[in-house]
Short mmCIF file of C-alpha atoms in Angstrom, two decimals:
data_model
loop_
_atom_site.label_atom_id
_atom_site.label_comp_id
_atom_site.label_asym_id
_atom_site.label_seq_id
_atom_site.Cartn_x
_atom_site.Cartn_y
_atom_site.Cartn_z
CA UNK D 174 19.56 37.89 28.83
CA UNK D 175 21.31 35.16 26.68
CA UNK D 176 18.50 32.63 25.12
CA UNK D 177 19.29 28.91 25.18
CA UNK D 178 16.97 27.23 22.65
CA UNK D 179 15.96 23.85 22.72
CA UNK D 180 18.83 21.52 20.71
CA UNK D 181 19.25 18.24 19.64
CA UNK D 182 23.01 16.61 20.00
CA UNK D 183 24.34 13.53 19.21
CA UNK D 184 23.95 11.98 22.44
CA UNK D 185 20.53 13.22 23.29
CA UNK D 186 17.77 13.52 19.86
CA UNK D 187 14.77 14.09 22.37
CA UNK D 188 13.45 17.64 22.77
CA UNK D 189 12.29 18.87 26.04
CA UNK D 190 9.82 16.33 27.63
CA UNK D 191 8.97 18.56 30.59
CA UNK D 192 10.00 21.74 32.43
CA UNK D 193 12.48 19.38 34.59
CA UNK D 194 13.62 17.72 31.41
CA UNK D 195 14.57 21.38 29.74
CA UNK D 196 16.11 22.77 32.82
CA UNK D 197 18.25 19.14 32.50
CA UNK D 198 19.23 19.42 28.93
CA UNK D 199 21.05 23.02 29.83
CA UNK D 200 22.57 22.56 33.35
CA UNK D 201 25.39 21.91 30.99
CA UNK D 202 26.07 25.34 30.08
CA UNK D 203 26.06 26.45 34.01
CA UNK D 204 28.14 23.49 35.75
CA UNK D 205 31.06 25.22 35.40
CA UNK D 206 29.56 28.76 36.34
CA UNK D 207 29.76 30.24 40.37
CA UNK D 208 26.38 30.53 41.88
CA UNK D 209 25.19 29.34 44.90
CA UNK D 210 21.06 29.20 43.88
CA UNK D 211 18.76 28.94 41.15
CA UNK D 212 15.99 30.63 40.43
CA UNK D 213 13.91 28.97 37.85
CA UNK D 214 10.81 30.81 36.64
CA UNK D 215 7.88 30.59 34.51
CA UNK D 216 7.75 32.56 30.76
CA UNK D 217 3.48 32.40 30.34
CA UNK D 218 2.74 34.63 33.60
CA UNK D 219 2.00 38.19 34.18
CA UNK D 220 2.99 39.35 37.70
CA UNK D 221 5.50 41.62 39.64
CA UNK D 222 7.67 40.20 42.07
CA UNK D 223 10.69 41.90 44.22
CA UNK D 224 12.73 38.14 43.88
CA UNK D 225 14.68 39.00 46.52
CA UNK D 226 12.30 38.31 49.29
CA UNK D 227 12.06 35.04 48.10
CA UNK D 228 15.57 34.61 48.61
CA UNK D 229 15.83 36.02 52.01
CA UNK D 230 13.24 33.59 52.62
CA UNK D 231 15.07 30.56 51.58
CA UNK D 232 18.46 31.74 53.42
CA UNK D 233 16.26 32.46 56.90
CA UNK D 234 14.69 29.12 56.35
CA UNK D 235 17.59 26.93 55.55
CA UNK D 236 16.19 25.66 52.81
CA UNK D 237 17.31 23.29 50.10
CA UNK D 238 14.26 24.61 47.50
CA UNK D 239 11.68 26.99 47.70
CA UNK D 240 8.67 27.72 45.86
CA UNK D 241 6.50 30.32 45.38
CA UNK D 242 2.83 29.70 45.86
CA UNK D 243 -0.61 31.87 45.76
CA UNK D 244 -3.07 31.30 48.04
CA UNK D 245 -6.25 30.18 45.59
CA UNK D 246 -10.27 29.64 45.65
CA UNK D 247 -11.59 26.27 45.50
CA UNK D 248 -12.62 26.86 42.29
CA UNK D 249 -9.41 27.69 40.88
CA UNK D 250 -7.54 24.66 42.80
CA UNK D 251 -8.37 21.96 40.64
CA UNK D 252 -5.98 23.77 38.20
CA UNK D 253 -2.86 24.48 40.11
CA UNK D 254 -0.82 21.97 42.00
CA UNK D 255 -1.79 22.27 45.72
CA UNK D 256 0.67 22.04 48.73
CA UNK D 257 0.13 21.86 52.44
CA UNK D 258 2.60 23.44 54.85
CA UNK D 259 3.55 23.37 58.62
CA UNK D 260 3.75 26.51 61.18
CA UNK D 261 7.37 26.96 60.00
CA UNK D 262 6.12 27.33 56.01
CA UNK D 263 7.58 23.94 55.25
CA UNK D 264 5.92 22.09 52.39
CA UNK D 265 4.91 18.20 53.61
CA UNK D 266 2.26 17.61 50.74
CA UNK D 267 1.79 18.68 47.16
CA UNK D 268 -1.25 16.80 45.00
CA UNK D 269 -0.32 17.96 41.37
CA UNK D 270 -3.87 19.17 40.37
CA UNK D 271 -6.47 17.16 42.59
CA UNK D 272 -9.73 16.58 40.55
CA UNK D 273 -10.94 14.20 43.62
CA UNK D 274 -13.01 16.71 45.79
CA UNK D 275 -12.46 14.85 49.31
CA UNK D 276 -8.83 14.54 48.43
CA UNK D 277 -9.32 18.40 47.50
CA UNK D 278 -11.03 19.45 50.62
CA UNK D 279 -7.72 17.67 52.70
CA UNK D 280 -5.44 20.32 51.62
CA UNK D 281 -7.44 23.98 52.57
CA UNK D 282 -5.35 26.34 54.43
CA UNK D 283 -6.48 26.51 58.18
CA UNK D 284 -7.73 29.04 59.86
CA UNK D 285 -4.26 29.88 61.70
CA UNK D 286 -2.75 30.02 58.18
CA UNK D 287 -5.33 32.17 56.79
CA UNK D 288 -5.18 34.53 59.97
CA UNK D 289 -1.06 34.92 59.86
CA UNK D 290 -1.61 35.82 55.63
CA UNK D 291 -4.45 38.00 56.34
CA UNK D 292 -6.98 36.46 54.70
CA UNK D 293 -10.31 36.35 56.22
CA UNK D 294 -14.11 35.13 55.33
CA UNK D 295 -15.80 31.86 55.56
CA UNK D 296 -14.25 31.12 51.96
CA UNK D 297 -11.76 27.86 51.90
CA UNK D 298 -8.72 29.00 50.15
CA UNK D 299 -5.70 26.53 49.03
CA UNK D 300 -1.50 26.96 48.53
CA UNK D 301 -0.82 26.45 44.99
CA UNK D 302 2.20 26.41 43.00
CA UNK D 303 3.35 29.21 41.39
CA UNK D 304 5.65 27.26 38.96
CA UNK D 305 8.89 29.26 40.54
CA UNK D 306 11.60 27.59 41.91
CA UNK D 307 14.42 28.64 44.31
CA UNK D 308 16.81 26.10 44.46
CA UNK D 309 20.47 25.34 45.83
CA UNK D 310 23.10 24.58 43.71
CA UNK D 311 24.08 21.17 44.67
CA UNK D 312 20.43 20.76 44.90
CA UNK D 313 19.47 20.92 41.87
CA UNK D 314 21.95 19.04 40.66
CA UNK D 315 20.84 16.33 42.71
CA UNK D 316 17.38 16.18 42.02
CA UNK D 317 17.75 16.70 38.09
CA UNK D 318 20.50 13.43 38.15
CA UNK D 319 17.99 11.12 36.86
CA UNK D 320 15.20 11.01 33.96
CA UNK D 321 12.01 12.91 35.49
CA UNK D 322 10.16 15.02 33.04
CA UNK D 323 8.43 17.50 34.84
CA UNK D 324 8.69 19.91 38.54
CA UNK D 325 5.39 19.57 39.68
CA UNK D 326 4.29 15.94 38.55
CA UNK D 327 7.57 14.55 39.75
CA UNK D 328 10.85 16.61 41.15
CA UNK D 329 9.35 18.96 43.77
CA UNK D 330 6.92 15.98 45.20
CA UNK D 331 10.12 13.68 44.95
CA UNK D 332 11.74 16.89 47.05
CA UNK D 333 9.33 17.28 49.74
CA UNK D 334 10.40 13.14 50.80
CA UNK D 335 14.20 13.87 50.50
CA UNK D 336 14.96 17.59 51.23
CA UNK D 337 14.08 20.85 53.41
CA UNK D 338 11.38 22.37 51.12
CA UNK D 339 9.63 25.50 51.84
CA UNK D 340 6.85 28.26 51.05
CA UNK D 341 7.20 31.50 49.94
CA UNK D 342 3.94 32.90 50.16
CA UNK D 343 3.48 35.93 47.45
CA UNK D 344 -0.37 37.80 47.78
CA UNK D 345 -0.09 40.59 44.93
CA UNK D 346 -1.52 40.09 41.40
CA UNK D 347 -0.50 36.95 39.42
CA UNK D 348 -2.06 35.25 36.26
CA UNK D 349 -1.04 32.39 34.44
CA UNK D 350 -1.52 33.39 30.81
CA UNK D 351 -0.68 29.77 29.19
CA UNK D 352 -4.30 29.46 27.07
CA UNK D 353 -5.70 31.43 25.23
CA UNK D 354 -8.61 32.46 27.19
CA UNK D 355 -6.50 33.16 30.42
CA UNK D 356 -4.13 35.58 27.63
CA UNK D 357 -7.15 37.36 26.21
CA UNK D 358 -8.81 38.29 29.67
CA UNK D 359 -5.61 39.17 30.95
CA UNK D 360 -4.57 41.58 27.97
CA UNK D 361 -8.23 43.09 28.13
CA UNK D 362 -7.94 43.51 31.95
CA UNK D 363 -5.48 45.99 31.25
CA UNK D 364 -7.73 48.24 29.44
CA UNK D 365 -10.23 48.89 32.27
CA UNK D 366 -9.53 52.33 34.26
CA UNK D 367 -8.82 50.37 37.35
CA UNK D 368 -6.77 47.15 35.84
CA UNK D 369 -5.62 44.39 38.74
CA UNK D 370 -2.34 44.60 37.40
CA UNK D 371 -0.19 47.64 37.13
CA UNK D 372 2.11 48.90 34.75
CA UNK D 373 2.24 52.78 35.71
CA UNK D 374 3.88 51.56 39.49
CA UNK D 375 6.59 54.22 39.27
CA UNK D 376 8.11 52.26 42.22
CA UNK D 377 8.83 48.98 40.07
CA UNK D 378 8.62 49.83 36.54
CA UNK D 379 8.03 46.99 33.90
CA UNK D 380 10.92 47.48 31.00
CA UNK D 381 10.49 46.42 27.05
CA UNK D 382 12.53 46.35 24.19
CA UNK D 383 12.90 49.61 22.96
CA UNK D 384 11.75 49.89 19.34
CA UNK D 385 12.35 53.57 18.66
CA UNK D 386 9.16 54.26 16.71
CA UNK D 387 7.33 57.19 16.06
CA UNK D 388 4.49 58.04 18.32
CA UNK D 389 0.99 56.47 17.02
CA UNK D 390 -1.47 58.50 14.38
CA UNK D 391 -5.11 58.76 15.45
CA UNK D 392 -7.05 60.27 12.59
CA UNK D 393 -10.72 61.10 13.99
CA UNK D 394 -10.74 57.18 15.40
CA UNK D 395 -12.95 57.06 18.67
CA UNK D 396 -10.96 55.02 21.29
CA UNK D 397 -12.86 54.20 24.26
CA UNK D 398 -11.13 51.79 27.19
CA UNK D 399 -8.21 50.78 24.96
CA UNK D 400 -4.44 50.66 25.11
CA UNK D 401 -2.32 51.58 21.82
CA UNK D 402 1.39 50.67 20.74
CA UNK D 403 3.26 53.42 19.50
CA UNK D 404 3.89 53.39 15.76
CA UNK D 405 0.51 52.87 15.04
CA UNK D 406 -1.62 54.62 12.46
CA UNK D 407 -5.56 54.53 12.81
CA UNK D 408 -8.01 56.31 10.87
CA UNK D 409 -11.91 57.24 11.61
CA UNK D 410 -12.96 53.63 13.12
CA UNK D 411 -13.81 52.61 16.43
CA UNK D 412 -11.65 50.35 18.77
CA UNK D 413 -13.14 50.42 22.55
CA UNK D 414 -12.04 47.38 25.19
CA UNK D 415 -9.03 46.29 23.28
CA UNK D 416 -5.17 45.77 23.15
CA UNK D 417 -3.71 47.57 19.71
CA UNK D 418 0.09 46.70 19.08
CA UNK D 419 2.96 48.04 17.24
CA UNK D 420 3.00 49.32 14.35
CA UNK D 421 -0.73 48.37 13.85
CA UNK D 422 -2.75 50.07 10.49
CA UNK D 423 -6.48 50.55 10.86
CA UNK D 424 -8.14 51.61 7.70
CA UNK D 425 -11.25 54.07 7.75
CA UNK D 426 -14.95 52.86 8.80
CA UNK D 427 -13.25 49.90 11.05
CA UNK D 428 -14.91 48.37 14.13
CA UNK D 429 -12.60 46.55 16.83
CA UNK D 430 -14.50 45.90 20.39
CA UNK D 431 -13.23 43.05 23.02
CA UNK D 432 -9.96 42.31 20.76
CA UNK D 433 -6.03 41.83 20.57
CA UNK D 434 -4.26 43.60 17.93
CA UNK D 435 -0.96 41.90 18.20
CA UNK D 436 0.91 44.37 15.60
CA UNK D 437 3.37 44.37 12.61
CA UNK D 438 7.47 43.59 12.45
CA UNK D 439 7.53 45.82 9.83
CA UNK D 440 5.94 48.54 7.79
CA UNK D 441 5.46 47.63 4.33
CA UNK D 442 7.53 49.58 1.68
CA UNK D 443 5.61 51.47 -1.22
CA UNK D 444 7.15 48.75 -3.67
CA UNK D 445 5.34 46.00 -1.80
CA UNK D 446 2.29 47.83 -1.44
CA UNK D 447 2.23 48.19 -5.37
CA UNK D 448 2.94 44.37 -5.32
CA UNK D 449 -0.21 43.69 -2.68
CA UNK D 450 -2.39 45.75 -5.24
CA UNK D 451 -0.99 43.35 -8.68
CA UNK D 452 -1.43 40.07 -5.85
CA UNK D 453 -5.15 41.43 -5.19
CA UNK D 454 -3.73 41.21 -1.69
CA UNK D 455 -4.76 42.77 1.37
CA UNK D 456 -1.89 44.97 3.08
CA UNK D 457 -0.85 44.25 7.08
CA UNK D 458 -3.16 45.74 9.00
CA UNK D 459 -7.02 45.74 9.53
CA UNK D 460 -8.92 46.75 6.28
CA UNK D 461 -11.72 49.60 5.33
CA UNK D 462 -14.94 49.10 7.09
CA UNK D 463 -13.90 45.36 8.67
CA UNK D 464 -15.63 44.58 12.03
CA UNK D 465 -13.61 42.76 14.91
CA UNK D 466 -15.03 41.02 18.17
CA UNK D 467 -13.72 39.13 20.73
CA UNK D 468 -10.42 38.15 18.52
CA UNK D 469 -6.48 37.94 18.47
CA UNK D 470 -4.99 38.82 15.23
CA UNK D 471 -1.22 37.77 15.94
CA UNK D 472 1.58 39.49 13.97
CA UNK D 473 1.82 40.32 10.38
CA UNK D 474 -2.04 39.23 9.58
CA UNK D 475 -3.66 41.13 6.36
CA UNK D 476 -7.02 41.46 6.80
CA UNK D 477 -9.43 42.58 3.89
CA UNK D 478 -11.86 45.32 3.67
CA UNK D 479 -15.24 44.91 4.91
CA UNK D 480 -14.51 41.85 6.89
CA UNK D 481 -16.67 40.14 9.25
CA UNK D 482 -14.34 38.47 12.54
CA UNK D 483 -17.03 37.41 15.27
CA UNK D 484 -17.20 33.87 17.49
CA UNK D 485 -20.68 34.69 17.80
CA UNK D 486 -22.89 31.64 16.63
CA UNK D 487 -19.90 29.48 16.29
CA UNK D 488 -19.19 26.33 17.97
CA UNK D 489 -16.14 26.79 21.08
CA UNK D 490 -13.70 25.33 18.97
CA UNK D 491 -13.01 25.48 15.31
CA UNK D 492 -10.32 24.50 13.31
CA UNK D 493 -10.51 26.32 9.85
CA UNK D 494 -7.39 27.46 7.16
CA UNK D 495 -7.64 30.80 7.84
CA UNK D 496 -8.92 31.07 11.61
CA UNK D 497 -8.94 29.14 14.93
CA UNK D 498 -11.31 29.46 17.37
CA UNK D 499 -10.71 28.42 21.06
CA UNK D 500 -12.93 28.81 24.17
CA UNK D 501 -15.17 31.68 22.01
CA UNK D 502 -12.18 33.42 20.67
CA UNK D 503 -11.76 33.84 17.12
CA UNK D 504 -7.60 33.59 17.06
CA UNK D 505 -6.13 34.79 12.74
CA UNK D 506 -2.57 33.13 13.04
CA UNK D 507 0.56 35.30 12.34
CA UNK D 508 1.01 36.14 8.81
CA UNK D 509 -2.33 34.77 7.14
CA UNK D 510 -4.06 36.56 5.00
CA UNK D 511 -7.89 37.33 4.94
CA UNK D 512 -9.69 38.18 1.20
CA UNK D 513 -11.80 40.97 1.23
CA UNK D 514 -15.32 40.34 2.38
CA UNK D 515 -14.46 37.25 4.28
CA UNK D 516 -17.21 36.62 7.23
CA UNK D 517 -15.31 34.53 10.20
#
């Protein structure tokens, strides 16, 4: 994987305006590179996907671009764009995120559509965009030669006039994990015995960075419905229903229910401890007897002994220096620290 970060040069001072826009502003590094498609994909999503389907898909079709879509609720449609197809899977409309309900009740899937992707019920269902791209070469090239900011607002229905653009249907478990709500469900999904998503499948294994740390310490902790990072050291507290992540301290008489642990870079060395206790500062990690429901704590956070983190009684959305709160969800941002005692 090489990383290509966003950069300003002296002919272009914008950053990226749209997903079109930052796909644009690096088609430089790949013009002189030998491919023959593009597959363009999304970095907020949790799902498992054999990509080469897709691609057999867009050779058998003859396609110029392809997208992946999901077939959705009605509910859920007003979120997504929405697409209509033909017999052959081609796309001939897309309505970037329809709030109109008429216009909305135009694009449902028939019932010959639902019958060939086995769906059945009395329940409307709608194609939406995935936010992955399969396109050719000289394609893209094509449709990124001008200013348009964004895929779905303006490319893929500028596509759908001009070129051959087709559905690849995918049916297994995908969630878009862009806000914070749709992250938090998502990550406490996993804990449940039966999650939706999988990460034991043996026949398509889901890699990570290897970290090479020791396995975690539980020291009389009761752990009910929860998934732990290795390197981890907790000690006589409860955690049940939540995500704990590397390298992750839990002091003694701690209470963590419905909440994301994102973890530590580092362990602190015995120096800086001695230099936390001089500060009066708390050390990374979750402090003695501090109480945690439905939170994130991002990376790095110190939070105090006997601690009080809760969105209960709190309005939906609160902007405050040492917390956020979004959708019910108390979020502490990476690296801020929480005094002893403080009630969230």
């Amino acid at each position: 994987v090489e990383i290509l970060a966003a950069e300003q040069t002296h002919t272009d001072t914008s950053w990226y305006q749209g997903t079109a826009d930052a796909v644009r502003k690096n088609l430089v590094h790949f013009r002189n590179a030998d491919f023959d498609w593009a597959l363009i994909l999304s970095g907020d999503q949790l799902y498992r996907m054999d990509f080469r389907e897709i691609l057999e898909r867009h050779v058998a079709s003859n396609a110029d671009v392809t997208l992946s879509t999901i077939p959705v609720s009605r509910d859920a449609a007003q979120s997504f764009g929405i697409m209509q197809m033909d017999a052959e899977r081609r796309i001939v409309r897309f309505e970037e995120k329809p709030t109109d309900l008429a216009l909305l009740d135009t694009l449902g899937l028939d019932r010959d559509a639902c019958a060939q992707l086995g769906i059945h019920g009395d329940q409307t269902y709608f194609l939406a965009s995935m936010g992955i791209y399969l396109f050719n070469r000289e394609t893209l090239f094509q449709l990124l030669d001008n200013d348009l900011a964004d895929f779905s607002k303006h490319i893929i229905p500028q596509a759908i006039r001009s070129h051959r653009v087709f559905s690849h249907v995918f049916q297994g478990y995908w969630e878009d994990i862009g806000t914070i709500r749709s992250f938090f469900e998502a990550n406490l999904d996993l804990t449940s015995e039966l999650p939706r998503f999988n990460f034991f499948d043996m026949a398509a294994p889901m890699y990570t960075r290897p970290r090479f740390l020791p396995a975690s310490k539980i020291n009389g902790a009761s752990i009910d419905h929860a998934i732990v990072s290795e390197g981890c050291i907790i000690s006589h507290c409860h955690i049940s229903t939540s995500v704990v992540g590397v390298r992750s301290l839990v002091d003694i008489g701690g209470h963590i229910t419905r909440s994301v642990i994102m973890g530590a870079d580092y362990y602190e060395t015995e120096e800086a401890l001695a230099a936390n206790a001089v500060a009066r500062r708390p050390r990374i990690g979750i402090g003695k007897y501090t109480r945690i429901h439905q939170a994130i704590i991002d990376k790095n956070a110190r939070i105090g002994d006997h601690c009080v983190i809760t969105p209960h009684g709190k309005p939906e959305r609160v902007d405050h220096p040492l917390y956020y709160i979004r959708d019910g969800i108390v979020i502490i941002p990476k690296d801020m620290v929480v005094p002893d005692g403080t009630v969230v």
